[in-house]
Amino acid sequence: MRSPRSLVGGSPEAAYEITFDGRELPAQDGQSIAAVLWAAGILAWRTTREGGAPRGAFCGIGSCYDCLVTVNGRPNQRACLVPARPGDAVTTQEGTGRADLTV
Amino acid sequence: MPTSPSDPAVPSSEPADPAPRTPPAPPAEPVDLAVVGAGPAGLAAAVTAAGRGLRVALLDAGDRPGGQFYRHPAPGLGAARPEALHHGWAEFATREAALRAHESAGRITHLPLHHVWTVVPGEGGWTLHAVAGHAPQERAAAVTARAVLIATGAYERQLPFPGWTLPGVVGAGGAQAMLKGGLVLPGKRVVVAGSGPLLLAVAGSLAAAGATVPAVVEAAAYTAYAGRLPTLLRNPAKLVEAAGYGGALARHHVRLLTRHAVTEAHGTGRIEAVTVARLDRDWRPLPGTARRIPCDALAVGHGLVPQLELATGLGCATRPSPDGTVALEVDAEQRTSVPGIWSAGETGGIGGAQLALTEGELAAHSVADALHPGQGAPREARVERLARRRARLRAFAGAMAAAHRPGEGWTGWLRDDAVVCRCEEVPAGRIREAAGDLGARDARTVKLLTRAGMGWCQGRMCGPAVAALAGQEPAADRRPFSCPVPLGHLAELPATDR
C-alpha cells in the first residue's frame, strides 16, 4: 500500500512517544506535534473560546493559529511549527488555555 | 541543520539531539545584506550575493532552507527520495549545496528558526528584530545590515463556506506542507478544491502518497487561458509541467471538475462529505446542480496572498495584482520604493518557484552593484538572460492570476450563519450587518464593529473575505508585528528602536 513514507523511501532514525490527553502516540524524529497527531488520525486538539468548537491544523505553515495546543502545560503553542520531543505531554486546549488564571 | 562545534548546546562528539531547536547566534558585526526568507527567492539571492563577495545573513522562520515550496522532511525522518514530493528539486539541491559551502567559508550566516517581526532603519543601514527558537526557549535576536532583501513569500487565500471550520477541512497548501514536512495525510479520501494551479500539484502529491482523491474541484474554467495563447507558447516548460500534473491525475483516476466549487462541508465533529455545485462565469452557484461527495478530508485554497507586513511597515509601495491580491511594487532590479530595501519572489506578485529563483538572483546582483560598484566578474549577459526569463515568467504569472481571480459571485455560497473569521468566530451575517445596516465601507471598520480580523491570525485567513463582504478591494497586509512577540523582548529593545 502506498504511504507518504514509502513514496520518499523514509526510514526514521529515531522513534519515541509523546502523549495526547494521556494516550501514548508514536512520534518520529523531526515531526511537528501536528504531524504526530495527524499520523494518529487525530484532527482536533483545541476548542474555541466562544463556541467550544473543535479545531486542529488548518494552514499548516504557522499563519492561521487554529492549531494552538497545550504542550507540557504551556498553552497557545502552534502545533504545526513545534517539533515533537520525546515525552512531550500534549493536552487539548480549551478556550484561551488559561483556565488556571481564572479567579 | 549543522551547528557550530563551539555551540555548547550540541556537543559535536555526541549523537545529534532529536530535532535540534537551538538556533545559532546572529553575527555580532553588521553584514552587507540581510535576506528575510530562505525559500526559492531568498536562497537564490543569498548564494548569488555571497558569490559576488557580500557578507550575508539569511534569516528564516523555518528550521531548514527551502521555504514552503521546497519544504522537505526533517533529517530524522530519513527520506531517501525527498525529490519524489517535489518539482524542480535539482534547482534547490544545487543552491543548498552552495549555501553550505558559503556557510563553511564564513560568507553566509544561515539563521534558521528566526522569525523577523520588524525591520527598522538604523546607523548605516537597517536593524532586523527576530524571535529565535521555539517556546519556552525562545529569545530575542537582532541583525544589522547595509541592505535588506525581503523574500517572505506568500500564504494561502481562503474563501469561506459553511462548514469550513470542521476538523478535516485543511488548506490545500497546508495539506501539502504537512505531507512534505511531516509525511502525513489529513485523511484517506481527500477532496481538493478551490482555485489555482497549486490544486493540481496537491492532488497529485496526495494521490502519490496513498490518499484517494475523488475529485479536484476548480472554480475557474481552464478555457480562461485560451485567450493568452502567445504567453503560454513562450513558456513551454509551464505547459510540460501542467501536462505532468494532468498525467498524474489521470494515472490516479482523479476527476477534474472545472467551474465547480465546494459550497458546504458536512459533518459533526469532523468532515464527512462536501456539497459540490456548478458555478456560472462569476462563480455564482447554479441552482439545482448541487451534489454530495463523501470524504474524510477536504484540502481547499483559492490561490496565494503575498506576505507583505515587513515591507509595508517600512513604507514600500504596493500595486494591485490581476488575481485580486496586493503585491509590492518593484523595479527591473527588484528594488522596492524604499532605498536600501529589495524584494524578490511572491511578495512582488504570485508567480511560482522558477520566477522566485530568477528574481532572487537578479536582486542579489543589484544589491552587489549598489554596495560595491564596479566589483565582481563581467556578468551583463547573465543578468540580461535573467531579466528576459523574469519578463517571460511574469507574463505567464499574469495570465494565471487573471484566469483564477475569484468571481464576484462566490459570496453566493456564504450563508449568514457561516463563520468568516475563524479566530473570533464571526459569522457572515454579522459582517453583512456591519457593511449594510451600520454602513461600514472597509475591512477596518468591519473589524472595529465585529472583531473580524482581530484575532490571533490578524486577518490572514479572513481578510480577503471580509473586504469582499464590505464591498472593497483587499488592502495590503499591515500588521505592526509579523508574529507574536513576547513583551520581554520589546522591553529589551534599545530606546532608539522603540
XYZ file of C-alpha atoms in Angstrom:
601
model
C 0.000 0.000 0.000
C 1.245 3.482 -0.847
C 2.088 5.815 2.013
C 3.924 9.105 2.341
C 6.870 7.259 3.841
C 7.084 4.647 1.100
C 6.916 7.423 -1.508
C 10.081 9.128 -0.232
C 11.814 5.948 0.936
C 11.756 7.139 4.534
C 13.329 5.140 7.328
C 13.172 7.223 10.504
C 16.328 7.400 12.597
C 14.537 7.558 15.905
C 11.040 6.902 17.123
C 9.717 7.877 20.507
C 6.460 8.523 22.267
C 4.524 11.570 23.238
C 1.169 11.623 24.954
C -2.014 13.323 23.865
C -4.521 13.673 26.726
C -2.714 10.755 28.359
C -2.842 8.494 25.285
C 0.566 7.349 24.059
C 1.317 8.172 20.420
C 4.309 7.158 18.299
C 6.378 10.103 17.063
C 9.248 10.215 14.615
C 12.254 12.442 14.984
C 11.589 15.624 13.045
C 7.790 15.567 13.002
C 5.833 18.524 14.302
C 3.274 17.915 17.011
C 0.530 18.422 14.421
C 2.120 15.775 12.178
C 2.254 13.259 15.039
C -1.430 13.880 15.782
C -2.440 13.607 12.100
C -0.478 10.370 11.802
C -2.596 9.004 14.663
C -5.785 10.119 12.899
C -6.372 12.979 15.359
C -7.522 16.146 13.593
C -8.794 18.276 16.521
C -6.920 19.264 19.688
C -8.442 22.564 20.695
C -11.875 24.008 21.408
C -12.689 27.615 20.569
C -13.212 30.335 23.166
C -16.758 31.308 22.155
C -18.470 28.299 20.641
C -16.358 25.494 22.110
C -15.950 24.166 18.559
C -13.215 21.624 17.777
C -10.200 22.806 15.774
C -6.849 21.458 14.625
C -4.289 22.255 11.936
C -5.628 24.337 9.050
C -2.958 26.379 7.229
C -0.098 24.054 8.172
C 2.527 26.830 7.936
C 2.110 28.903 11.103
C -0.190 31.602 9.697
C -3.675 30.738 10.984
C -3.140 29.895 14.677
C -6.014 27.401 14.532
C -3.721 24.572 15.690
C -2.935 26.126 19.087
C -2.343 23.433 21.685
C -1.056 22.990 25.219
C 2.404 21.383 25.386
C 3.821 20.390 28.767
C 1.345 22.738 30.454
C 2.193 25.692 28.244
C -0.860 26.787 26.200
C -1.096 28.522 22.801
C 1.738 26.684 21.038
C 1.369 26.320 17.260
C 1.307 22.552 16.790
C 2.255 22.810 13.110
C 5.553 24.530 13.971
C 6.641 22.992 17.261
C 8.677 19.794 16.890
C 7.508 16.833 18.962
C 10.099 15.924 21.592
C 10.453 12.643 23.467
C 7.999 12.510 26.355
C 6.067 15.673 25.464
C 2.689 15.806 27.223
C 0.247 17.360 24.764
C -3.216 18.188 26.045
C -6.393 19.504 24.438
C -6.532 23.259 24.825
C -9.894 24.578 25.959
C -10.861 28.207 25.389
C -7.902 30.508 25.961
C -5.900 27.716 27.573
C -5.629 29.909 30.660
C -8.273 28.381 32.907
C -5.616 28.297 35.646
C -5.671 32.092 35.773
C -9.421 32.494 36.353
C -10.400 33.753 39.798
C 20.967 21.645 10.464
C 24.712 21.814 11.040
C 25.630 23.564 14.244
C 28.925 25.125 15.065
C 31.210 22.893 17.158
C 31.541 25.817 19.570
C 27.799 25.768 20.235
C 27.598 24.479 23.795
C 24.016 23.245 23.326
C 25.052 20.498 20.886
C 28.402 18.888 21.712
C 29.790 17.543 18.450
C 31.063 14.305 19.987
C 27.592 13.079 20.953
C 24.784 11.803 18.747
C 22.578 14.545 17.361
C 19.791 15.700 19.596
C 16.426 14.662 18.107
C 15.117 17.667 16.162
C 17.634 20.199 17.481
C 15.957 23.534 18.028
C 18.575 25.810 19.469
C 19.104 28.366 16.737
C 22.621 29.700 16.108
C 23.586 33.181 17.241
C 23.401 36.049 14.754
C 26.617 37.743 13.593
C 27.801 40.441 16.000
C 29.081 42.705 13.216
C 26.821 44.312 10.609
C 26.523 42.301 7.384
C 26.273 43.657 3.845
C 22.932 42.032 3.092
C 20.228 40.534 5.284
C 17.837 38.243 3.432
C 14.480 37.531 5.074
C 13.142 34.161 3.964
C 15.046 31.083 2.765
C 12.559 29.983 0.122
C 13.468 29.886 -3.579
C 13.888 33.692 -3.876
C 15.818 34.250 -0.647
C 18.024 31.193 -1.068
C 18.954 32.096 -4.654
C 19.634 35.687 -3.586
C 21.808 34.713 -0.623
C 24.090 32.373 -2.570
C 24.347 34.760 -5.524
C 25.202 37.712 -3.271
C 27.800 35.658 -1.403
C 29.245 34.639 -4.764
C 29.641 38.346 -5.546
C 31.638 38.764 -2.335
C 28.986 40.127 0.024
C 28.696 39.058 3.656
C 25.148 37.758 4.015
C 22.798 36.847 6.849
C 19.918 34.575 5.779
C 17.080 34.642 8.309
C 14.212 32.186 8.080
C 11.304 31.154 10.291
C 11.701 27.504 9.251
C 14.277 25.073 10.563
C 15.555 24.086 7.102
C 16.089 26.164 3.943
C 13.626 25.787 1.068
C 10.572 27.719 2.192
C 7.117 26.314 1.572
C 7.821 25.173 -1.993
C 10.918 23.135 -1.141
C 9.655 22.116 2.288
C 11.039 18.647 2.942
C 11.158 16.071 5.731
C 13.477 16.689 8.668
C 16.705 14.649 8.512
C 15.378 12.432 11.317
C 12.646 11.095 9.034
C 15.370 9.587 6.858
C 13.778 10.328 3.481
C 15.964 8.725 0.808
C 13.979 10.325 -2.041
C 12.680 13.743 -0.904
C 12.517 14.699 -4.586
C 9.554 12.321 -5.014
C 7.352 15.028 -3.471
C 8.870 17.875 -5.463
C 9.031 19.571 -8.804
C 12.427 21.016 -9.748
C 14.280 19.567 -6.759
C 17.669 19.895 -8.510
C 17.266 23.692 -8.523
C 17.036 23.525 -4.743
C 19.764 20.941 -4.207
C 22.406 22.953 -6.093
C 21.585 26.106 -4.172
C 21.502 24.335 -0.827
C 24.953 22.925 -1.573
C 26.140 26.451 -2.417
C 24.615 27.709 0.836
C 26.543 25.121 2.852
C 29.797 25.981 1.035
C 29.355 29.715 1.653
C 28.486 28.979 5.279
C 31.697 26.995 5.779
C 33.658 29.813 4.187
C 32.061 32.330 6.550
C 30.350 34.325 3.804
C 26.762 33.412 4.785
C 25.348 33.142 8.281
C 22.227 30.989 7.984
C 19.821 31.739 10.825
C 17.005 29.158 10.810
C 14.160 29.437 13.339
C 14.479 33.222 13.229
C 11.100 34.874 12.733
C 11.738 38.520 11.774
C 8.979 40.667 13.218
C 10.158 44.128 12.259
C 12.835 45.973 10.271
C 13.841 49.466 11.367
C 16.291 51.996 9.939
C 19.482 52.325 11.938
C 23.017 53.629 11.708
C 24.361 52.980 8.211
C 21.562 50.611 7.312
C 18.888 48.519 8.951
C 18.214 46.505 12.084
C 16.129 43.344 11.841
C 14.491 42.118 15.033
C 13.594 38.447 15.301
C 12.142 35.938 17.710
C 14.557 32.992 17.645
C 13.703 29.411 18.547
C 10.573 27.805 19.974
C 8.897 28.456 23.314
C 9.891 28.086 26.091
C 13.496 28.606 24.917
C 12.737 31.454 22.521
C 14.920 34.543 22.671
C 15.272 37.919 21.023
C 17.797 38.288 18.204
C 18.871 41.251 16.070
C 20.878 41.561 12.860
C 22.171 44.794 11.366
C 22.740 45.082 7.638
C 23.560 47.673 4.966
C 20.842 46.318 2.657
C 17.762 44.147 3.143
C 16.071 41.731 0.754
C 12.523 40.805 1.685
C 11.643 37.357 0.346
C 8.839 36.427 2.721
C 6.730 34.629 0.129
C 3.012 34.116 0.487
C 0.297 32.339 2.386
C -2.910 30.794 1.138
C -6.053 32.733 0.261
C -9.217 31.237 1.721
C -12.792 31.991 0.688
C -15.061 30.769 3.492
C -18.067 28.473 3.086
C -20.412 26.805 5.574
C -18.550 24.069 7.431
C -15.006 25.232 6.622
C -14.083 25.209 10.317
C -14.801 21.475 10.688
C -11.753 19.356 11.580
C -10.582 17.678 8.393
C -11.028 20.828 6.329
C -7.455 21.987 5.771
C -5.673 24.397 3.493
C -4.563 22.858 0.194
C -1.142 24.351 0.781
C -1.391 23.223 4.407
C -2.022 19.630 3.383
C 0.950 19.870 1.018
C 3.160 21.384 3.731
C 2.241 18.700 6.279
C 2.822 15.975 3.692
C 6.185 17.354 2.520
C 7.442 18.168 6.002
C 5.900 15.516 8.233
C 4.978 12.722 5.782
C 1.380 12.672 6.979
C -2.062 12.902 5.366
C -5.215 14.515 6.792
C -7.409 11.614 5.697
C -7.787 8.647 3.375
C -10.325 10.154 0.986
C -9.450 13.777 0.294
C -11.353 16.180 -1.968
C -9.132 19.000 -3.295
C -10.938 22.263 -4.048
C -10.605 25.985 -4.644
C -8.772 27.620 -7.496
C -5.304 27.822 -8.986
C -2.555 25.558 -10.262
C -1.487 24.563 -6.728
C -4.567 22.314 -6.559
C -3.212 20.034 -9.297
C 0.125 19.680 -7.531
C -1.557 18.999 -4.184
C -3.918 16.394 -5.640
C -1.010 14.689 -7.386
C 1.044 14.561 -4.177
C -1.828 13.304 -2.025
C -2.658 10.559 -4.519
C 1.003 9.542 -4.910
C 1.258 9.321 -1.107
C -1.652 6.904 -0.890
C -4.783 9.030 -0.475
C -7.846 8.578 -2.644
C -8.744 11.867 -4.319
C -12.332 11.596 -5.612
C -12.166 14.999 -7.326
C -10.262 18.212 -7.881
C -12.874 20.959 -7.789
C -11.617 24.071 -9.624
C -13.768 27.203 -9.625
C -12.174 28.737 -12.719
C -12.505 27.460 -16.258
C -9.233 26.409 -17.883
C -10.586 27.912 -21.096
C -9.696 31.243 -19.461
C -6.102 30.509 -20.507
C -7.076 30.185 -24.166
C -7.069 33.929 -24.704
C -3.434 34.026 -23.599
C -2.017 31.668 -26.188
C 1.136 33.704 -27.046
C 2.101 33.865 -23.359
C 1.524 30.133 -22.967
C 3.620 29.317 -26.024
C 6.510 31.395 -24.709
C 6.503 29.202 -21.583
C 6.725 25.626 -22.888
C 8.201 24.427 -19.575
C 4.995 25.517 -17.834
C 2.915 23.599 -20.358
C 5.036 20.499 -19.804
C 4.583 20.929 -16.032
C 0.800 21.239 -16.467
C 0.749 18.157 -18.690
C 2.721 16.322 -15.999
C 0.111 17.148 -13.372
C -2.667 16.164 -15.766
C -0.977 12.829 -16.387
C -0.531 12.186 -12.668
C -4.214 12.875 -12.022
C -5.238 10.544 -14.846
C -2.980 7.760 -13.507
C -4.580 8.045 -10.076
C -8.129 8.289 -11.508
C -8.719 11.779 -10.154
C -11.606 13.661 -11.750
C -11.056 17.341 -12.557
C -14.268 19.373 -12.251
C -13.725 22.897 -13.567
C -16.146 25.769 -12.919
C -17.312 23.948 -9.785
C -16.912 24.777 -6.095
C -17.310 23.133 -2.726
C -20.143 25.220 -1.303
C -20.540 23.403 2.008
C -18.716 20.891 4.205
C -20.860 18.491 6.228
C -20.181 16.577 9.421
C -20.389 16.645 13.178
C -17.049 16.746 14.942
C -15.263 16.208 11.645
C -15.936 16.400 7.925
C -17.917 13.540 6.371
C -18.909 14.944 2.968
C -18.914 18.049 0.814
C -21.530 19.648 -1.412
C -20.175 20.497 -4.842
C -22.080 22.847 -7.164
C -21.559 24.120 -10.678
C -20.716 27.825 -10.985
C -21.626 30.446 -13.519
C -18.952 32.743 -15.026
C -18.962 34.941 -11.927
C -18.582 31.952 -9.551
C -22.264 32.060 -8.517
C -23.507 28.548 -7.640
C -26.131 27.397 -10.155
C -29.381 26.208 -8.547
C -30.136 22.524 -8.942
C -26.539 21.488 -9.616
C -25.538 20.595 -6.039
C -24.427 17.059 -5.228
C -22.648 15.383 -2.344
C -19.259 13.708 -2.394
C -18.338 11.664 0.703
C -14.832 12.296 2.049
C -12.908 12.379 5.323
C -10.825 15.443 4.458
C -11.004 18.497 2.225
C -7.907 20.378 1.081
C -9.031 23.827 -0.030
C -7.404 27.063 -1.169
C -8.043 29.881 -3.613
C -4.566 30.947 -4.633
C -1.933 32.742 -2.603
C -1.578 36.133 -0.923
C 1.805 37.914 -0.843
C 3.066 38.309 2.724
C 3.965 41.990 2.948
C 3.850 43.237 6.515
C 7.616 43.809 6.887
C 7.702 45.746 3.613
C 4.547 47.806 4.187
C 5.802 48.552 7.700
C 8.811 50.176 6.029
C 6.569 52.144 3.672
C 7.260 50.146 0.491
C 4.772 50.952 -2.280
C 2.266 48.301 -3.387
C 0.210 47.606 -6.514
C -2.930 45.585 -7.248
C -2.341 42.160 -8.889
C -4.582 40.619 -11.571
C -5.561 37.863 -9.105
C -7.196 40.379 -6.763
C -4.363 40.458 -4.215
C -1.924 43.260 -3.448
C 1.780 42.919 -4.254
C 4.908 45.028 -3.795
C 5.926 47.470 -6.468
C 9.459 46.541 -7.580
C 11.579 47.877 -10.443
C 13.557 45.943 -13.069
C 16.307 45.285 -10.494
C 13.905 44.174 -7.727
C 14.286 47.436 -5.789
C 11.258 48.486 -3.730
C 10.280 52.142 -3.469
C 12.336 52.430 -0.250
C 16.089 52.867 -0.953
C 18.082 50.023 0.598
C 15.179 47.555 0.549
C 14.918 44.944 -2.208
C 12.288 42.241 -2.652
C 12.014 39.069 -4.743
C 9.579 36.241 -5.371
C 5.914 36.028 -4.354
C 5.995 39.351 -2.456
C 6.072 41.031 -5.881
C 3.085 39.017 -7.116
C 2.396 35.288 -7.131
C 4.460 33.643 -9.861
C 5.957 30.350 -8.686
C 9.350 28.972 -7.751
C 11.114 29.418 -11.118
C 10.287 33.119 -11.125
C 11.322 33.434 -7.477
C 14.720 31.827 -8.172
C 15.235 34.200 -11.103
C 14.223 37.315 -9.175
C 16.338 36.374 -6.176
C 19.398 36.141 -8.388
C 18.584 39.447 -10.123
C 18.091 41.191 -6.772
C 21.431 39.910 -5.466
C 23.288 41.333 -8.484
C 21.527 44.661 -7.986
C 22.479 44.761 -4.289
C 26.098 43.844 -5.084
C 26.266 46.601 -7.720
C 24.831 49.112 -5.251
C 27.172 48.210 -2.374
C 30.349 47.555 -4.375
C 30.080 49.473 -7.656
C 32.338 48.062 -10.344
C 33.334 44.936 -8.423
C 32.709 41.355 -9.489
C 33.020 39.349 -12.685
C 31.633 40.595 -16.004
C 28.043 39.496 -15.964
C 25.950 41.575 -18.365
C 24.931 38.576 -20.476
C 23.903 36.611 -17.383
C 21.812 39.459 -15.995
C 20.189 40.057 -19.369
C 19.228 36.376 -19.533
C 17.749 36.605 -16.040
C 15.796 39.738 -16.957
C 14.372 38.074 -20.076
C 13.397 34.982 -18.095
C 11.773 37.168 -15.469
C 9.705 39.026 -18.074
C 8.551 35.761 -19.672
C 7.607 34.139 -16.342
C 5.916 37.314 -15.042
C 3.744 37.341 -18.183
C 2.740 33.749 -17.508
C 2.018 34.610 -13.865
C -0.233 37.442 -15.031
C -2.223 35.131 -17.314
C -2.562 32.605 -14.495
C -3.597 35.253 -11.960
C -6.309 36.622 -14.240
C -7.652 33.144 -15.025
C -8.085 32.223 -11.353
C -9.202 35.571 -9.940
C -12.254 34.883 -7.762
C -15.523 35.851 -9.434
C -17.756 38.225 -7.507
C -20.498 35.636 -7.129
C -18.565 33.448 -4.674
C -20.314 35.077 -1.695
C -23.451 33.351 -3.014
C -22.421 30.183 -1.149
C -21.654 32.061 2.077
C -24.757 31.645 4.259
C -25.275 34.190 7.065
C -24.572 31.586 9.755
C -21.220 30.537 8.221
C -18.133 31.566 10.192
C -15.907 34.012 8.291
C -13.351 34.994 10.941
C -12.101 31.693 12.359
C -10.234 33.242 15.307
C -13.021 35.457 16.636
C -15.849 33.201 15.374
C -17.657 35.983 13.491
C -20.384 34.756 11.099
C -21.072 36.269 7.669
C -24.410 37.687 8.838
C -22.740 39.978 11.385
C -20.292 41.246 8.766
C -23.123 41.851 6.292
C -24.987 43.724 9.009
C -21.925 45.899 9.680
C -21.486 46.588 5.962
C -25.203 47.092 5.291
C -27.168 48.440 8.271
C -24.192 50.026 10.047
C -22.556 51.496 6.949
C -19.046 50.008 7.211
C -17.290 50.567 3.882
C -13.969 48.833 4.513
C -12.437 45.873 6.318
C -11.037 48.098 9.057
C -14.449 49.467 10.040
C -15.952 45.976 9.869
C -13.201 44.839 12.213
C -13.990 47.576 14.720
C -17.694 46.711 14.654
C -17.491 42.899 14.636
C -13.944 41.843 15.731
C -13.494 40.042 12.371
C -9.740 40.026 11.720
C -8.857 40.987 15.275
C -7.777 37.551 16.496
C -4.537 35.589 16.567
C -4.044 35.444 12.795
C -4.673 39.197 12.402
C -6.918 38.739 9.402
C -4.601 36.499 7.404
C -7.371 33.922 6.914
C -10.481 36.144 6.679
C -9.061 39.389 5.248
C -9.958 38.848 1.571
C -13.453 37.611 2.511
C -14.175 40.497 4.882
C -13.031 43.013 2.274
C -15.317 41.399 -0.330
C -18.310 41.491 2.030
C -17.585 45.157 2.772
C -17.607 45.821 -0.982
C -13.944 46.797 -1.063
C -10.816 45.616 -2.867
C -8.447 43.856 -0.440
C -5.805 46.120 1.109
C -2.118 45.268 1.599
C -1.029 43.433 4.754
C -0.447 45.961 7.512
C 0.477 44.463 10.856
C 2.875 46.069 13.310
C 4.365 42.678 14.216
C 4.592 39.795 11.777
C 4.449 37.203 14.581
C 3.664 37.198 18.318
C 6.482 38.864 20.240
C 6.983 38.320 23.972
C 6.613 41.601 25.880
C 10.012 40.997 27.455
C 11.641 41.243 24.011
C 10.028 44.628 23.430
C 11.198 45.820 26.841
C 14.781 44.788 25.996
C 14.929 46.909 22.829
C 17.299 49.873 22.917
C 15.339 53.103 23.395
C 16.133 54.272 19.850
C 14.333 51.282 18.311
C 11.119 51.602 20.308
